[in-house]
Amino acid sequence: MTGAETKPTAKSDQLRILLVDDQREILNVLTEVFQQESWKVFVATDGAHALRIMSTEKFDAIVTDLNMPRMGGLEFLGHAKVNHLNKKAKFFILSGALDADNLKRITGIGVASVILKPFDPGNVLNKIKEKCIAAATTAPAKTTVSYDAAIIRAVTAAMQEIIKFYLGDGLEIGKPYVKSGSAAKGYFSAVIPLNQGQAMGSVGFSCNTNFLKRLAVSIFGDSEPTLTPDLIRDLAGEMCNQISGKIKINFTKIDYYVNIGLPQVVVGENHSVTHPGKSPIIVIPMTSNECKFVLEFTMNGSLVKGKPEGMKDEPEGEQQDLTSGALFF
């Protein structure tokens, strides 16, 4: 796709988009979504192909994958920046997994947004609208990280249901953010591994002692519980079982099937928690009266919709007991 050099536009119904990805399915899906907005869409299957297009065309937004043959996304982005190609374009990164080093490099060279696979095409559309249209009237925004909104909603809803069951109404959910470092946000933490084929991730939660005491009152009826090691172990098992079961149910509702691993539990002041892989960790803070807790989620690789071949159905109503296998630290 070449021709006379054209200028980009900031109007939402006339945006010019360059899509760079070696997966034809992704190119087709995003092209269809963008063309419904009357946007002009160009496609390239690797970074070298994209650079040739950029030599004669100007764009408002460039959406690129990281891992591609011949020339990957970071190399492509570096060439575009060094050669001052399309300096006013906003760059958006698509990636199935992103380690801390790559995230630092991406942030340092001015990427508008990082969108992690699997993604919601509507989320990509909204990110482009937000960054490109707002760019004409506001200062540049910080790099953001996005997961498929349906997955985040499924994880958050699982925690909401459990908290409401034990503590009642009054739950307040804060603004999600990307975690920095490994320090926990509470006295008690658990990390529950998730996997599907080559994709692996985890759900974690941390809470303060007020939450543990309220949980003990709700489960055991003790009006003034003492947080002994045995009691904390029982509470940990209950929470891990509940969260694992709810997440599996909620994921199945949106056609994602995952395996749940044995949780790791850490107790004590000023402890840290680690998640598998190197992808960014999304943190969702929650409060209910004096009970504070955070929900954490990360995924390395892309989840695939539909039940994987060979995955067995669990008997209806049966839930895996993770209490005895939990690893305590």
XYZ file of C-alpha atoms in Angstrom:
329
model
C 0.000 0.000 0.000
C 1.946 2.966 -1.254
C 1.230 6.270 -2.895
C 1.654 10.004 -2.505
C 2.508 11.143 1.007
C -0.562 12.095 3.010
C -1.019 13.938 6.275
C -2.670 12.351 9.314
C -5.774 13.827 10.851
C -6.998 14.156 14.441
C -10.685 13.702 13.594
C -12.071 10.412 14.931
C -13.922 9.568 11.690
C -10.815 10.035 9.534
C -8.012 8.393 11.502
C -5.290 6.639 9.513
C -4.098 3.414 11.143
C -1.160 1.106 10.418
C -1.542 -2.456 11.783
C 1.629 -4.553 12.084
C 1.222 -8.230 13.011
C 2.204 -11.575 11.506
C -1.123 -13.152 12.511
C -3.640 -12.669 9.715
C -6.581 -13.289 12.055
C -5.612 -10.335 14.257
C -5.139 -8.076 11.229
C -8.558 -9.056 9.873
C -10.407 -8.581 13.171
C -8.907 -5.167 13.921
C -9.277 -3.996 10.322
C -12.990 -4.805 10.416
C -13.467 -2.983 13.738
C -11.564 0.114 12.584
C -13.261 0.285 9.197
C -16.621 0.377 10.973
C -15.402 3.760 12.283
C -14.614 4.838 8.690
C -10.898 4.794 9.492
C -8.326 4.228 6.743
C -6.422 1.028 7.581
C -3.055 -0.166 6.237
C -1.579 -3.553 7.193
C 1.947 -4.979 7.394
C 3.092 -8.462 8.399
C 6.412 -7.471 10.011
C 8.478 -4.439 10.972
C 10.403 -4.233 7.692
C 7.157 -4.207 5.719
C 5.798 -1.479 8.017
C 8.873 0.728 7.511
C 8.411 0.579 3.737
C 4.811 1.738 4.104
C 5.835 4.523 6.502
C 8.319 5.873 3.967
C 5.401 7.199 1.894
C 2.419 7.285 4.264
C 1.607 9.159 7.468
C -0.549 7.765 10.265
C -2.364 8.866 13.391
C -1.835 5.507 15.122
C 0.454 2.518 14.619
C -0.523 -0.752 16.299
C 2.255 -3.349 16.337
C 2.910 -6.797 17.719
C 6.253 -7.434 19.456
C 7.168 -10.918 18.228
C 7.291 -11.121 14.425
C 9.619 -12.712 11.843
C 12.288 -10.657 10.033
C 11.823 -7.583 12.248
C 9.999 -7.523 15.584
C 8.047 -4.684 17.135
C 10.800 -3.185 19.292
C 13.316 -3.136 16.422
C 10.678 -1.637 14.129
C 9.818 0.994 16.721
C 13.502 1.836 17.178
C 14.042 2.322 13.429
C 10.938 4.494 13.155
C 12.069 6.721 16.032
C 15.718 7.004 14.931
C 14.744 7.875 11.362
C 12.049 10.323 12.527
C 9.340 8.520 10.586
C 5.876 9.777 11.404
C 6.967 11.610 14.569
C 3.407 12.601 15.521
C 1.939 9.090 15.330
C 0.884 7.295 18.514
C 2.347 3.809 18.924
C 0.368 0.965 20.497
C 1.978 -2.363 21.425
C 0.178 -5.730 21.297
C 1.889 -8.545 23.180
C 1.098 -11.974 24.593
C 3.772 -11.548 27.290
C 5.887 -8.622 28.390
C 8.831 -8.763 30.779
C 10.033 -5.881 32.931
C 12.994 -5.060 30.639
C 10.818 -4.712 27.547
C 8.242 -2.673 29.463
C 11.009 -0.294 30.568
C 12.301 0.054 26.985
C 8.805 0.648 25.642
C 8.022 3.271 28.270
C 11.335 5.035 27.637
C 10.711 5.524 23.922
C 7.213 6.911 24.262
C 4.605 4.252 23.515
C 1.039 5.424 24.070
C -0.346 2.120 25.369
C 0.558 -1.544 25.859
C -2.340 -3.947 25.249
C -1.817 -7.529 26.372
C -3.200 -10.519 24.481
C -5.833 -11.866 24.576
C -7.437 -8.476 24.004
C -10.886 -7.090 23.372
C -10.903 -5.363 19.928
C -13.244 -2.748 21.374
C -10.642 -1.955 24.029
C -8.007 -1.365 21.329
C -10.448 0.909 19.502
C -11.155 2.935 22.643
C -7.456 3.258 23.491
C -6.734 4.700 20.052
C -9.624 7.146 20.340
C -8.480 8.179 23.812
C -4.835 8.723 22.913
C -5.139 10.120 19.391
C -8.123 12.417 19.767
C -7.099 13.654 23.217
C -3.577 14.315 21.916
C -4.786 17.376 20.038
C -5.871 19.143 23.248
C -4.008 17.543 26.172
C -0.456 16.759 27.239
C 0.983 13.304 26.418
C -0.257 10.585 28.761
C 1.823 7.931 30.488
C 2.156 4.477 28.970
C -0.684 2.213 30.096
C -1.080 -1.570 30.242
C -4.341 -3.315 29.299
C -5.687 -6.868 29.590
C -8.867 -8.198 28.029
C -11.554 -6.353 29.994
C -13.736 -9.482 30.159
C -10.988 -11.397 31.991
C -10.416 -8.586 34.496
C -14.167 -8.359 35.110
C -14.354 -12.121 35.662
C -11.549 -12.030 38.252
C -12.944 -8.952 40.002
C -16.483 -10.355 40.075
C -15.212 -13.541 41.724
C -13.682 -11.544 44.574
C -16.754 -9.307 44.863
C -19.059 -12.300 45.262
C -16.897 -13.795 47.997
C -16.488 -10.534 49.927
C -20.218 -9.831 49.758
C -20.999 -13.347 50.998
C -18.768 -13.003 54.067
C -18.885 -9.265 54.828
C -22.167 -8.125 53.270
C -22.658 -4.971 51.205
C -20.500 -1.853 51.307
C -17.571 -2.991 49.157
C -15.686 -0.157 47.454
C -13.410 -0.893 44.481
C -10.525 1.459 43.765
C -8.808 2.342 40.499
C -6.634 -0.465 39.052
C -2.909 0.158 38.654
C 0.245 -1.704 37.596
C 2.179 -3.135 40.533
C 5.749 -2.018 41.122
C 7.981 -4.356 43.136
C 6.937 -7.418 45.128
C 5.857 -5.915 48.472
C 2.477 -7.184 49.684
C -0.346 -4.849 50.681
C -1.418 -6.695 53.817
C -0.668 -9.113 56.644
C -1.849 -12.186 54.732
C -1.340 -13.009 51.035
C -2.057 -15.889 48.682
C -1.075 -16.482 45.049
C -3.126 -18.989 43.036
C -1.508 -20.206 39.765
C -3.547 -20.439 36.550
C -2.523 -22.135 33.327
C -3.837 -23.151 29.932
C -1.323 -24.837 27.646
C 1.701 -22.538 27.298
C -0.126 -19.603 28.894
C 0.407 -19.209 32.619
C -0.531 -16.593 35.150
C -1.930 -16.163 38.620
C -4.477 -14.465 40.815
C -3.297 -13.090 44.134
C -4.925 -11.357 47.056
C -3.620 -9.663 50.192
C -5.604 -8.481 53.201
C -5.156 -6.861 56.598
C -5.881 -8.437 59.993
C -9.287 -6.729 60.212
C -10.439 -8.717 57.211
C -9.143 -11.988 58.684
C -10.984 -11.339 61.949
C -14.225 -10.466 60.144
C -13.828 -13.613 58.073
C -13.352 -15.712 61.230
C -16.473 -14.186 62.779
C -18.482 -14.942 59.648
C -17.277 -18.546 59.321
C -16.859 -19.691 62.932
C -19.083 -17.268 64.854
C -16.334 -16.234 67.292
C -17.038 -12.622 68.283
C -13.420 -11.937 69.352
C -11.184 -14.273 67.330
C -7.468 -14.632 68.025
C -5.433 -15.058 64.856
C -3.522 -18.204 65.747
C -1.480 -20.048 63.069
C -4.103 -22.818 62.924
C -6.942 -20.326 62.465
C -5.063 -18.460 59.726
C -4.396 -21.771 57.975
C -8.114 -22.598 58.047
C -9.049 -19.134 56.767
C -6.428 -19.376 54.008
C -7.788 -22.692 52.821
C -11.344 -21.379 52.799
C -10.441 -18.245 50.826
C -8.260 -20.111 48.316
C -10.980 -22.687 47.686
C -13.646 -20.020 47.256
C -11.588 -17.792 44.953
C -10.368 -20.703 42.818
C -13.871 -22.056 42.370
C -15.417 -18.676 41.541
C -12.683 -17.774 39.052
C -13.036 -21.083 37.249
C -16.811 -20.617 37.008
C -16.544 -16.999 35.838
C -13.880 -17.829 33.243
C -16.047 -20.641 31.878
C -18.927 -18.179 31.439
C -16.783 -16.185 28.975
C -15.512 -19.397 27.303
C -12.042 -19.496 28.884
C -11.045 -22.805 30.467
C -8.071 -22.778 32.843
C -6.382 -25.142 35.260
C -5.943 -24.055 38.886
C -2.699 -24.839 40.715
C -1.837 -25.122 44.409
C -1.747 -21.726 46.140
C 1.201 -20.215 47.955
C 0.323 -18.444 51.199
C 2.495 -15.902 53.020
C 1.707 -14.504 56.492
C 3.352 -11.721 58.485
C 4.194 -8.038 58.459
C 6.222 -6.557 55.576
C 6.287 -9.697 53.435
C 6.544 -9.964 49.657
C 4.761 -12.091 47.061
C 5.871 -13.262 43.630
C 3.839 -14.241 40.580
C 4.978 -16.614 37.800
C 6.386 -15.015 34.658
C 7.364 -11.429 33.959
C 4.187 -9.812 32.608
C 2.821 -6.709 34.365
C 0.681 -7.333 37.448
C -2.651 -5.510 37.601
C -3.675 -4.504 41.142
C -7.283 -3.746 42.106
C -7.634 -2.244 45.618
C -10.799 -2.924 47.622
C -12.152 -1.774 50.988
C -15.141 -2.663 53.152
C -15.385 -0.620 56.348
C -11.991 -1.150 58.037
C -11.186 -4.245 55.993
C -8.627 -3.609 53.274
C -7.485 -6.012 50.584
C -6.076 -6.002 47.079
C -6.644 -8.328 44.155
C -3.733 -9.015 41.781
C -3.775 -10.599 38.332
C -1.158 -11.402 35.698
C -1.043 -13.600 32.603
C 1.938 -14.632 30.478
C 0.895 -15.728 27.002
C -2.524 -15.734 25.381
C -5.533 -17.610 26.701
C -7.536 -19.348 23.981
C -11.317 -19.445 24.026
C -13.018 -22.833 23.967
C -12.298 -25.979 25.957
C -8.796 -27.343 25.169
C -8.709 -30.863 23.774
C -8.248 -33.423 26.518
C -9.492 -31.224 29.377
C -11.817 -33.267 31.573
C -15.127 -32.030 32.918
C -15.328 -31.779 36.698
C -18.396 -33.394 38.275
C -21.121 -30.787 38.719
C -21.011 -29.212 42.162
C -17.599 -30.685 42.962
C -14.817 -28.265 43.842
C -11.116 -28.985 44.175
C -9.919 -28.809 47.794
C -6.722 -26.771 47.873
C -6.402 -26.522 51.653
C -4.161 -29.515 52.285
C -1.801 -28.720 49.413
C -1.336 -25.000 50.075
C 2.276 -23.929 50.577
C 2.707 -21.694 53.648
C 5.652 -19.336 54.183
